[in-house]
mmCIF file of C-alpha atoms in Angstrom:
data_model
loop_
_atom_site.group_PDB
_atom_site.id
_atom_site.type_symbol
_atom_site.label_atom_id
_atom_site.label_comp_id
_atom_site.label_asym_id
_atom_site.label_seq_id
_atom_site.Cartn_x
_atom_site.Cartn_y
_atom_site.Cartn_z
ATOM 1 C CA UNK A 1 157.033 78.707 61.522
ATOM 2 C CA UNK A 2 154.308 81.306 61.988
ATOM 3 C CA UNK A 3 152.142 79.079 59.810
ATOM 4 C CA UNK A 4 152.775 76.196 62.208
ATOM 5 C CA UNK A 5 151.639 78.295 65.175
ATOM 6 C CA UNK A 6 148.483 79.460 63.391
ATOM 7 C CA UNK A 7 147.496 76.021 62.111
ATOM 8 C CA UNK A 8 148.036 74.130 65.346
ATOM 9 C CA UNK A 9 146.192 76.632 67.555
ATOM 10 C CA UNK A 10 142.863 75.225 68.809
ATOM 11 C CA UNK A 11 142.080 75.624 72.326
ATOM 12 C CA UNK A 12 144.325 71.615 72.881
ATOM 13 C CA UNK A 13 136.803 62.550 84.013
ATOM 14 C CA UNK A 14 139.033 61.366 86.521
ATOM 15 C CA UNK A 15 140.020 62.720 89.851
ATOM 16 C CA UNK A 16 143.625 62.661 90.945
ATOM 17 C CA UNK A 17 146.071 65.296 92.017
ATOM 18 C CA UNK A 18 149.227 66.440 90.285
ATOM 19 C CA UNK A 19 152.296 66.530 92.515
ATOM 20 C CA UNK A 20 152.970 70.015 93.814
ATOM 21 C CA UNK A 21 156.577 69.427 94.851
ATOM 22 C CA UNK A 22 159.330 71.229 93.031
ATOM 23 C CA UNK A 23 161.386 69.171 90.599
ATOM 24 C CA UNK A 24 164.482 67.430 91.956
ATOM 25 C CA UNK A 25 167.959 68.392 90.672
ATOM 26 C CA UNK A 26 168.041 67.205 87.056
ATOM 27 C CA UNK A 27 169.865 64.089 85.941
ATOM 28 C CA UNK A 28 170.142 65.815 82.561
ATOM 29 C CA UNK A 29 171.668 69.277 83.191
ATOM 30 C CA UNK A 30 171.953 70.031 79.455
ATOM 31 C CA UNK A 31 168.217 69.594 78.999
ATOM 32 C CA UNK A 32 167.572 71.692 82.101
ATOM 33 C CA UNK A 33 169.675 74.465 80.553
ATOM 34 C CA UNK A 34 167.543 74.353 77.405
ATOM 35 C CA UNK A 35 164.386 74.479 79.470
ATOM 36 C CA UNK A 36 165.782 77.454 81.398
ATOM 37 C CA UNK A 37 166.523 79.159 78.078
ATOM 38 C CA UNK A 38 162.819 79.109 77.220
ATOM 39 C CA UNK A 39 162.115 81.427 80.142
ATOM 40 C CA UNK A 40 161.846 84.957 78.833
ATOM 41 C CA UNK A 41 159.946 83.789 75.788
ATOM 42 C CA UNK A 42 157.515 82.058 78.165
ATOM 43 C CA UNK A 43 156.901 82.588 81.903
ATOM 44 C CA UNK A 44 157.323 78.883 82.685
ATOM 45 C CA UNK A 45 158.204 75.566 81.082
ATOM 46 C CA UNK A 46 157.424 72.022 82.259
ATOM 47 C CA UNK A 47 158.724 68.777 80.794
ATOM 48 C CA UNK A 48 158.470 65.049 81.271
ATOM 49 C CA UNK A 49 161.180 62.892 79.696
ATOM 50 C CA UNK A 50 161.409 59.095 79.694
ATOM 51 C CA UNK A 51 164.562 57.440 78.384
ATOM 52 C CA UNK A 52 165.975 54.039 79.240
ATOM 53 C CA UNK A 53 162.976 53.302 81.415
ATOM 54 C CA UNK A 54 163.591 56.309 83.699
ATOM 55 C CA UNK A 55 161.200 59.251 83.848
ATOM 56 C CA UNK A 56 162.227 62.749 84.890
ATOM 57 C CA UNK A 57 160.101 65.858 85.461
ATOM 58 C CA UNK A 58 161.785 69.229 84.898
ATOM 59 C CA UNK A 59 160.540 72.787 85.357
ATOM 60 C CA UNK A 60 161.825 76.294 84.712
ATOM 61 C CA UNK A 61 160.634 79.844 85.318
ATOM 62 C CA UNK A 62 157.795 80.974 87.549
ATOM 63 C CA UNK A 63 154.222 79.733 87.840
ATOM 64 C CA UNK A 64 153.015 83.330 88.017
ATOM 65 C CA UNK A 65 154.173 86.228 85.844
ATOM 66 C CA UNK A 66 155.928 88.984 87.789
ATOM 67 C CA UNK A 67 156.500 86.825 90.865
ATOM 68 C CA UNK A 68 158.848 84.067 91.941
ATOM 69 C CA UNK A 69 156.372 81.233 92.392
ATOM 70 C CA UNK A 70 157.687 77.654 92.083
ATOM 71 C CA UNK A 71 156.401 75.825 89.040
ATOM 72 C CA UNK A 72 154.645 72.613 90.165
ATOM 73 C CA UNK A 73 156.470 69.549 88.896
ATOM 74 C CA UNK A 74 154.238 67.896 86.281
ATOM 75 C CA UNK A 75 151.570 70.526 86.876
ATOM 76 C CA UNK A 76 148.334 70.527 84.938
ATOM 77 C CA UNK A 77 147.991 72.539 81.737
ATOM 78 C CA UNK A 78 145.431 72.894 78.984
ATOM 79 C CA UNK A 79 146.321 70.250 76.403
ATOM 80 C CA UNK A 80 144.660 71.866 73.378
ATOM 81 C CA UNK A 81 144.866 69.840 70.187
ATOM 82 C CA UNK A 82 146.338 66.790 71.891
ATOM 83 C CA UNK A 83 142.624 66.155 72.418
ATOM 84 C CA UNK A 84 142.392 65.232 68.739
ATOM 85 C CA UNK A 85 144.497 62.119 69.262
ATOM 86 C CA UNK A 86 142.232 61.009 72.129
ATOM 87 C CA UNK A 87 139.177 61.588 69.929
ATOM 88 C CA UNK A 88 140.749 59.702 67.025
ATOM 89 C CA UNK A 89 141.519 56.745 69.298
ATOM 90 C CA UNK A 90 137.847 56.462 70.285
ATOM 91 C CA UNK A 91 136.750 56.564 66.633
ATOM 92 C CA UNK A 92 139.281 53.842 65.778
ATOM 93 C CA UNK A 93 138.079 51.733 68.708
ATOM 94 C CA UNK A 94 134.591 51.979 67.225
ATOM 95 C CA UNK A 95 136.065 50.875 63.891
ATOM 96 C CA UNK A 96 137.586 47.836 65.634
ATOM 97 C CA UNK A 97 134.170 47.077 67.139
ATOM 98 C CA UNK A 98 132.550 47.133 63.696
ATOM 99 C CA UNK A 99 130.422 50.175 64.509
ATOM 100 C CA UNK A 100 132.195 52.627 62.180
ATOM 101 C CA UNK A 101 133.867 52.144 58.799
ATOM 102 C CA UNK A 102 136.871 54.384 58.122
ATOM 103 C CA UNK A 103 136.133 54.775 54.430
ATOM 104 C CA UNK A 104 132.398 55.244 54.792
ATOM 105 C CA UNK A 105 130.976 58.734 54.205
ATOM 106 C CA UNK A 106 130.187 60.858 57.233
ATOM 107 C CA UNK A 107 126.683 61.127 55.751
ATOM 108 C CA UNK A 108 126.074 57.536 56.889
ATOM 109 C CA UNK A 109 126.504 58.482 60.550
ATOM 110 C CA UNK A 110 125.420 62.130 60.596
ATOM 111 C CA UNK A 111 122.814 62.303 57.811
ATOM 112 C CA UNK A 112 121.989 65.727 56.465
ATOM 113 C CA UNK A 113 124.463 67.508 58.730
ATOM 114 C CA UNK A 114 127.343 68.263 56.325
ATOM 115 C CA UNK A 115 126.778 69.609 52.801
ATOM 116 C CA UNK A 116 128.578 67.182 50.508
ATOM 117 C CA UNK A 117 128.869 64.711 53.357
ATOM 118 C CA UNK A 118 128.392 61.767 51.006
ATOM 119 C CA UNK A 119 131.821 62.558 49.499
ATOM 120 C CA UNK A 120 133.711 63.041 52.819
ATOM 121 C CA UNK A 121 134.886 59.898 54.587
ATOM 122 C CA UNK A 122 135.550 59.328 58.267
ATOM 123 C CA UNK A 123 139.216 58.780 57.386
ATOM 124 C CA UNK A 124 139.397 62.170 55.666
ATOM 125 C CA UNK A 125 138.022 63.875 58.769
ATOM 126 C CA UNK A 126 140.635 62.293 61.033
ATOM 127 C CA UNK A 127 143.356 62.925 58.443
ATOM 128 C CA UNK A 128 142.503 66.594 57.755
ATOM 129 C CA UNK A 129 141.910 65.950 54.067
ATOM 130 C CA UNK A 130 138.176 66.721 54.073
ATOM 131 C CA UNK A 131 138.457 70.265 52.723
ATOM 132 C CA UNK A 132 136.060 71.582 55.374
ATOM 133 C CA UNK A 133 136.767 75.152 56.522
ATOM 134 C CA UNK A 134 138.250 75.684 59.974
ATOM 135 C CA UNK A 135 135.722 77.319 62.297
ATOM 136 C CA UNK A 136 138.425 78.783 64.563
ATOM 137 C CA UNK A 137 139.381 81.161 61.740
ATOM 138 C CA UNK A 138 136.012 82.885 62.099
ATOM 139 C CA UNK A 139 135.398 83.053 65.871
ATOM 140 C CA UNK A 140 137.507 86.140 66.630
ATOM 141 C CA UNK A 141 139.897 84.253 68.895
ATOM 142 C CA UNK A 142 142.622 86.821 68.325
ATOM 143 C CA UNK A 143 140.823 88.947 70.930
ATOM 144 C CA UNK A 144 140.463 86.246 73.551
ATOM 145 C CA UNK A 145 139.464 88.686 76.294
ATOM 146 C CA UNK A 146 136.068 89.019 74.631
ATOM 147 C CA UNK A 147 135.506 85.281 74.252
ATOM 148 C CA UNK A 148 137.228 83.621 77.205
ATOM 149 C CA UNK A 149 133.979 83.234 79.164
ATOM 150 C CA UNK A 150 131.780 82.433 76.149
ATOM 151 C CA UNK A 151 130.230 78.967 75.966
ATOM 152 C CA UNK A 152 129.849 77.349 72.543
ATOM 153 C CA UNK A 153 127.667 74.363 71.646
ATOM 154 C CA UNK A 154 129.317 71.911 69.216
ATOM 155 C CA UNK A 155 126.629 72.464 66.585
ATOM 156 C CA UNK A 156 127.231 76.203 66.878
ATOM 157 C CA UNK A 157 130.903 75.663 66.036
ATOM 158 C CA UNK A 158 129.934 73.515 63.076
ATOM 159 C CA UNK A 159 127.500 76.157 61.826
ATOM 160 C CA UNK A 160 130.268 78.777 61.906
ATOM 161 C CA UNK A 161 132.411 76.552 59.690
ATOM 162 C CA UNK A 162 129.687 75.535 57.264
ATOM 163 C CA UNK A 163 128.720 79.153 56.621
ATOM 164 C CA UNK A 164 131.851 79.177 54.435
ATOM 165 C CA UNK A 165 132.594 77.181 51.273
ATOM 166 C CA UNK A 166 134.884 74.126 51.273
ATOM 167 C CA UNK A 167 138.597 74.817 50.829
ATOM 168 C CA UNK A 168 139.140 71.978 48.330
ATOM 169 C CA UNK A 169 137.635 68.724 47.105
ATOM 170 C CA UNK A 170 137.814 65.924 49.693
ATOM 171 C CA UNK A 171 140.991 63.879 49.522
ATOM 172 C CA UNK A 172 142.888 66.233 47.217
ATOM 173 C CA UNK A 173 144.914 68.156 49.792
ATOM 174 C CA UNK A 174 145.921 68.297 53.478
ATOM 175 C CA UNK A 175 144.839 71.278 55.566
ATOM 176 C CA UNK A 176 144.394 71.359 59.344
ATOM 177 C CA UNK A 177 140.801 72.067 60.365
ATOM 178 C CA UNK A 178 139.329 71.816 63.847
ATOM 179 C CA UNK A 179 135.942 71.325 62.201
ATOM 180 C CA UNK A 180 136.960 67.776 61.312
ATOM 181 C CA UNK A 181 137.215 66.850 64.975
ATOM 182 C CA UNK A 182 133.982 68.497 66.011
ATOM 183 C CA UNK A 183 132.389 66.156 63.487
ATOM 184 C CA UNK A 184 134.394 63.250 64.884
ATOM 185 C CA UNK A 185 133.028 64.074 68.334
ATOM 186 C CA UNK A 186 129.478 64.203 67.013
ATOM 187 C CA UNK A 187 130.077 60.888 65.254
ATOM 188 C CA UNK A 188 131.141 59.304 68.547
ATOM 189 C CA UNK A 189 128.038 60.606 70.295
ATOM 190 C CA UNK A 190 125.699 59.404 67.542
ATOM 191 C CA UNK A 191 127.205 55.911 67.360
ATOM 192 C CA UNK A 192 127.566 55.315 71.106
ATOM 193 C CA UNK A 193 124.556 57.295 72.309
ATOM 194 C CA UNK A 194 126.779 58.802 75.017
ATOM 195 C CA UNK A 195 128.659 62.114 75.525
ATOM 196 C CA UNK A 196 132.078 62.275 73.902
ATOM 197 C CA UNK A 197 133.601 63.389 77.226
ATOM 198 C CA UNK A 198 132.406 60.174 78.849
ATOM 199 C CA UNK A 199 133.669 58.032 75.984
ATOM 200 C CA UNK A 200 137.135 59.617 75.970
ATOM 201 C CA UNK A 201 137.340 59.215 79.747
ATOM 202 C CA UNK A 202 136.305 55.564 79.826
ATOM 203 C CA UNK A 203 137.966 54.372 76.644
ATOM 204 C CA UNK A 204 141.236 56.327 76.728
ATOM 205 C CA UNK A 205 142.002 58.196 79.953
ATOM 206 C CA UNK A 206 141.179 55.314 82.295
ATOM 207 C CA UNK A 207 142.517 52.638 79.966
ATOM 208 C CA UNK A 208 145.888 54.413 79.712
ATOM 209 C CA UNK A 209 146.012 55.032 83.475
ATOM 210 C CA UNK A 210 146.158 58.829 83.181
ATOM 211 C CA UNK A 211 145.505 60.104 86.708
ATOM 212 C CA UNK A 212 145.848 63.820 85.988
ATOM 213 C CA UNK A 213 143.970 64.137 82.710
ATOM 214 C CA UNK A 214 140.317 65.132 82.493
ATOM 215 C CA UNK A 215 137.684 66.648 80.232
ATOM 216 C CA UNK A 216 136.296 69.861 81.794
ATOM 217 C CA UNK A 217 132.555 69.694 82.257
ATOM 218 C CA UNK A 218 130.167 72.316 80.896
ATOM 219 C CA UNK A 219 130.840 75.632 82.600
ATOM 220 C CA UNK A 220 134.147 74.515 84.162
ATOM 221 C CA UNK A 221 136.586 77.353 83.472
ATOM 222 C CA UNK A 222 139.320 76.521 85.971
ATOM 223 C CA UNK A 223 142.168 74.014 86.132
ATOM 224 C CA UNK A 224 142.000 71.543 89.015
ATOM 225 C CA UNK A 225 145.031 70.742 91.123
ATOM 226 C CA UNK A 226 148.532 72.296 91.033
ATOM 227 C CA UNK A 227 149.124 74.272 87.855
ATOM 228 C CA UNK A 228 151.003 77.297 86.542
ATOM 229 C CA UNK A 229 149.132 80.346 85.280
ATOM 230 C CA UNK A 230 148.697 80.762 81.529
ATOM 231 C CA UNK A 231 149.055 84.055 79.647
ATOM 232 C CA UNK A 232 147.919 85.492 76.320
ATOM 233 C CA UNK A 233 148.098 88.751 74.424
ATOM 234 C CA UNK A 234 144.743 90.403 73.773
ATOM 235 C CA UNK A 235 144.059 93.953 72.677
ATOM 236 C CA UNK A 236 147.756 94.827 72.872
ATOM 237 C CA UNK A 237 148.279 93.685 76.465
ATOM 238 C CA UNK A 238 149.234 90.435 78.175
ATOM 239 C CA UNK A 239 146.477 89.007 80.374
ATOM 240 C CA UNK A 240 146.111 85.976 82.648
ATOM 241 C CA UNK A 241 143.834 83.517 80.826
ATOM 242 C CA UNK A 242 144.207 80.541 83.150
ATOM 243 C CA UNK A 243 140.456 80.614 83.654
ATOM 244 C CA UNK A 244 138.565 80.344 80.393
ATOM 245 C CA UNK A 245 135.762 78.329 78.842
ATOM 246 C CA UNK A 246 137.380 75.713 76.551
ATOM 247 C CA UNK A 247 134.120 74.706 74.850
ATOM 248 C CA UNK A 248 135.234 76.239 71.554
ATOM 249 C CA UNK A 249 137.813 73.441 71.415
ATOM 250 C CA UNK A 250 135.430 70.593 72.366
ATOM 251 C CA UNK A 251 136.497 67.272 70.752
ATOM 252 C CA UNK A 252 139.282 69.145 68.957
ATOM 253 C CA UNK A 253 140.898 70.724 72.028
ATOM 254 C CA UNK A 254 139.158 70.679 75.417
ATOM 255 C CA UNK A 255 141.300 68.346 77.573
ATOM 256 C CA UNK A 256 143.415 69.267 80.611
ATOM 257 C CA UNK A 257 146.465 67.123 81.344
ATOM 258 C CA UNK A 258 150.080 67.168 82.543
ATOM 259 C CA UNK A 259 153.334 66.641 80.611
ATOM 260 C CA UNK A 260 153.730 63.305 82.395
ATOM 261 C CA UNK A 261 150.287 62.102 81.365
ATOM 262 C CA UNK A 262 150.699 63.300 77.779
ATOM 263 C CA UNK A 263 153.980 61.390 77.492
ATOM 264 C CA UNK A 264 152.369 58.339 79.110
ATOM 265 C CA UNK A 265 149.466 58.521 76.660
ATOM 266 C CA UNK A 266 151.829 58.598 73.668
ATOM 267 C CA UNK A 267 153.681 55.597 75.041
ATOM 268 C CA UNK A 268 150.457 53.637 75.669
ATOM 269 C CA UNK A 269 149.281 54.407 72.144
ATOM 270 C CA UNK A 270 152.442 53.171 70.424
ATOM 271 C CA UNK A 271 152.657 50.143 72.713
ATOM 272 C CA UNK A 272 149.222 48.952 71.588
ATOM 273 C CA UNK A 273 147.447 49.465 74.894
ATOM 274 C CA UNK A 274 144.652 51.541 73.361
ATOM 275 C CA UNK A 275 144.095 50.073 69.897
ATOM 276 C CA UNK A 276 144.268 46.679 68.197
ATOM 277 C CA UNK A 277 147.182 46.352 65.767
ATOM 278 C CA UNK A 278 145.114 46.843 62.557
ATOM 279 C CA UNK A 279 143.620 50.130 63.781
ATOM 280 C CA UNK A 280 146.970 51.406 65.092
ATOM 281 C CA UNK A 281 148.426 50.658 61.652
ATOM 282 C CA UNK A 282 145.652 52.685 60.029
ATOM 283 C CA UNK A 283 146.335 55.540 62.437
ATOM 284 C CA UNK A 284 149.976 55.587 61.331
ATOM 285 C CA UNK A 285 149.292 55.689 57.590
ATOM 286 C CA UNK A 286 150.380 59.231 56.835
ATOM 287 C CA UNK A 287 150.100 61.954 54.238
ATOM 288 C CA UNK A 288 152.411 64.920 53.837
ATOM 289 C CA UNK A 289 151.667 67.727 56.304
ATOM 290 C CA UNK A 290 153.429 70.749 54.768
ATOM 291 C CA UNK A 291 154.158 72.570 58.014
ATOM 292 C CA UNK A 292 157.875 71.820 58.329
ATOM 293 C CA UNK A 293 160.195 69.556 56.299
ATOM 294 C CA UNK A 294 159.491 65.888 56.852
ATOM 295 C CA UNK A 295 156.307 66.330 58.885
ATOM 296 C CA UNK A 296 153.496 63.902 58.070
ATOM 297 C CA UNK A 297 150.017 63.323 59.487
ATOM 298 C CA UNK A 298 148.114 60.108 60.085
ATOM 299 C CA UNK A 299 144.754 59.864 61.856
ATOM 300 C CA UNK A 300 145.048 62.357 64.706
ATOM 301 C CA UNK A 301 148.797 61.840 64.859
ATOM 302 C CA UNK A 302 151.885 63.653 63.535
ATOM 303 C CA UNK A 303 155.079 61.879 62.507
ATOM 304 C CA UNK A 304 157.962 64.267 63.190
ATOM 305 C CA UNK A 305 161.591 63.640 62.114
ATOM 306 C CA UNK A 306 164.367 63.861 64.720
ATOM 307 C CA UNK A 307 167.758 65.483 64.184
ATOM 308 C CA UNK A 308 169.455 62.334 65.534
ATOM 309 C CA UNK A 309 167.601 60.073 63.109
ATOM 310 C CA UNK A 310 164.243 58.361 63.206
ATOM 311 C CA UNK A 311 161.061 60.099 64.241
ATOM 312 C CA UNK A 312 158.556 60.473 67.027
ATOM 313 C CA UNK A 313 154.792 60.135 66.919
ATOM 314 C CA UNK A 314 152.642 62.659 68.776
ATOM 315 C CA UNK A 315 150.518 65.732 68.371
ATOM 316 C CA UNK A 316 150.780 68.907 70.400
ATOM 317 C CA UNK A 317 148.335 71.630 71.208
ATOM 318 C CA UNK A 318 147.977 75.404 71.348
ATOM 319 C CA UNK A 319 145.350 77.205 73.378
ATOM 320 C CA UNK A 320 145.497 80.686 74.846
ATOM 321 C CA UNK A 321 147.781 80.385 77.854
ATOM 322 C CA UNK A 322 149.522 77.118 76.978
ATOM 323 C CA UNK A 323 151.433 75.300 74.274
ATOM 324 C CA UNK A 324 152.346 71.595 74.423
ATOM 325 C CA UNK A 325 154.564 69.481 72.171
ATOM 326 C CA UNK A 326 155.946 65.942 72.264
ATOM 327 C CA UNK A 327 155.240 62.272 71.679
ATOM 328 C CA UNK A 328 156.961 58.899 71.737
ATOM 329 C CA UNK A 329 159.381 56.801 69.688
ATOM 330 C CA UNK A 330 159.352 53.106 68.825
ATOM 331 C CA UNK A 331 162.335 52.409 71.122
ATOM 332 C CA UNK A 332 160.689 53.575 74.344
ATOM 333 C CA UNK A 333 161.555 57.270 74.555
ATOM 334 C CA UNK A 334 158.737 59.696 75.360
ATOM 335 C CA UNK A 335 158.757 63.460 75.832
ATOM 336 C CA UNK A 336 156.153 66.096 76.612
ATOM 337 C CA UNK A 337 156.885 69.808 76.983
ATOM 338 C CA UNK A 338 154.505 72.561 78.045
ATOM 339 C CA UNK A 339 154.978 76.334 78.160
ATOM 340 C CA UNK A 340 152.622 78.871 79.692
ATOM 341 C CA UNK A 341 151.897 81.130 76.723
ATOM 342 C CA UNK A 342 151.592 80.819 72.975
ATOM 343 C CA UNK A 343 154.686 81.690 70.940
ATOM 344 C CA UNK A 344 154.719 85.413 70.206
ATOM 345 C CA UNK A 345 153.037 86.464 73.426
ATOM 346 C CA UNK A 346 156.329 87.894 74.745
ATOM 347 C CA UNK A 347 158.335 88.354 71.554
ATOM 348 C CA UNK A 348 159.011 86.872 68.150
ATOM 349 C CA UNK A 349 156.613 84.000 67.466
ATOM 350 C CA UNK A 350 158.837 82.175 64.975
ATOM 351 C CA UNK A 351 161.823 82.188 67.321
ATOM 352 C CA UNK A 352 159.757 81.070 70.306
ATOM 353 C CA UNK A 353 157.981 78.288 68.395
ATOM 354 C CA UNK A 354 161.278 76.982 67.050
ATOM 355 C CA UNK A 355 162.787 77.061 70.548
ATOM 356 C CA UNK A 356 160.015 74.778 71.813
ATOM 357 C CA UNK A 357 160.464 72.311 68.951
ATOM 358 C CA UNK A 358 164.251 72.351 69.367
ATOM 359 C CA UNK A 359 163.921 71.591 73.070
ATOM 360 C CA UNK A 360 161.647 68.647 72.341
ATOM 361 C CA UNK A 361 164.128 67.367 69.749
ATOM 362 C CA UNK A 362 166.996 67.703 72.245
ATOM 363 C CA UNK A 363 165.009 65.817 74.888
ATOM 364 C CA UNK A 364 164.623 62.894 72.502
ATOM 365 C CA UNK A 365 168.158 62.991 71.131
ATOM 366 C CA UNK A 366 170.461 63.687 74.130
#
């Protein structure tokens, strides 16, 4: 499980205000108990669960460590690597428009930028089978106190990655790399001639009707609207990292959202609101993702088995201060869970990470 935490860590423009009211008494007391059980391993937990056409927001813990501050129902959090799915959707929309070919080399769209780019396809970038090294392994993010206010340009992130040799030949293995999605973001900008933040906002956030999701602009270190505080361990102590510069995540992890919006996005994706059927089918062609038994990865999308049978499709994201997990099923269920620290911040990382995944599974299955 520690491998899962390490691999998924990445960082994951409309107005709108998240609801600040406290959650109502739960219709699902068993799920509320599981959410309550996360407190202690995390300061707060927030969830959005849709089953049988009914949506419920649940919260547990405190919005501020060391105080009793109500957690805002469906409050905003940093979405981390959920951003990758948004980015992948835009690339696949461009495929549907005939502007990008999935199996064309990245060299066609970003000439001279990637050594060996003539052998790496757009599909392999979105699928994490490119073999490109992961720049986040070399930034020093383990000491976030030193980097939380540092701004990174996308090409700077790419340069950090490309200073190291490839991990494997393209297409021969699966290995999660944030570098793939920095390149996907640059691809979007080159093909459209517009900023990736604008394209994600217009093509995905607005189209899916996500009122509380936005891409922070350059220099924006805060979280707009009602939100819990996020915490991280740095230099042996726990610090409040709610304010930080998310530019090191960029197209791989910069978005801010709410559990409700993340669940709504997963539902819109599976329902065909965001992509034509052929491109959604390509997105759901998977390869083995050897993180946990049965996990597979498509194009910016995990397929995760459920204990009650079947699977859900989603992503998840880890950024200092917040972890999110969840997705949607074919039969209309959708779940998104957020906690206000990374697993291991307040104890055993394996136990905490498994507790989050188990709670998501229970939300789908009960």
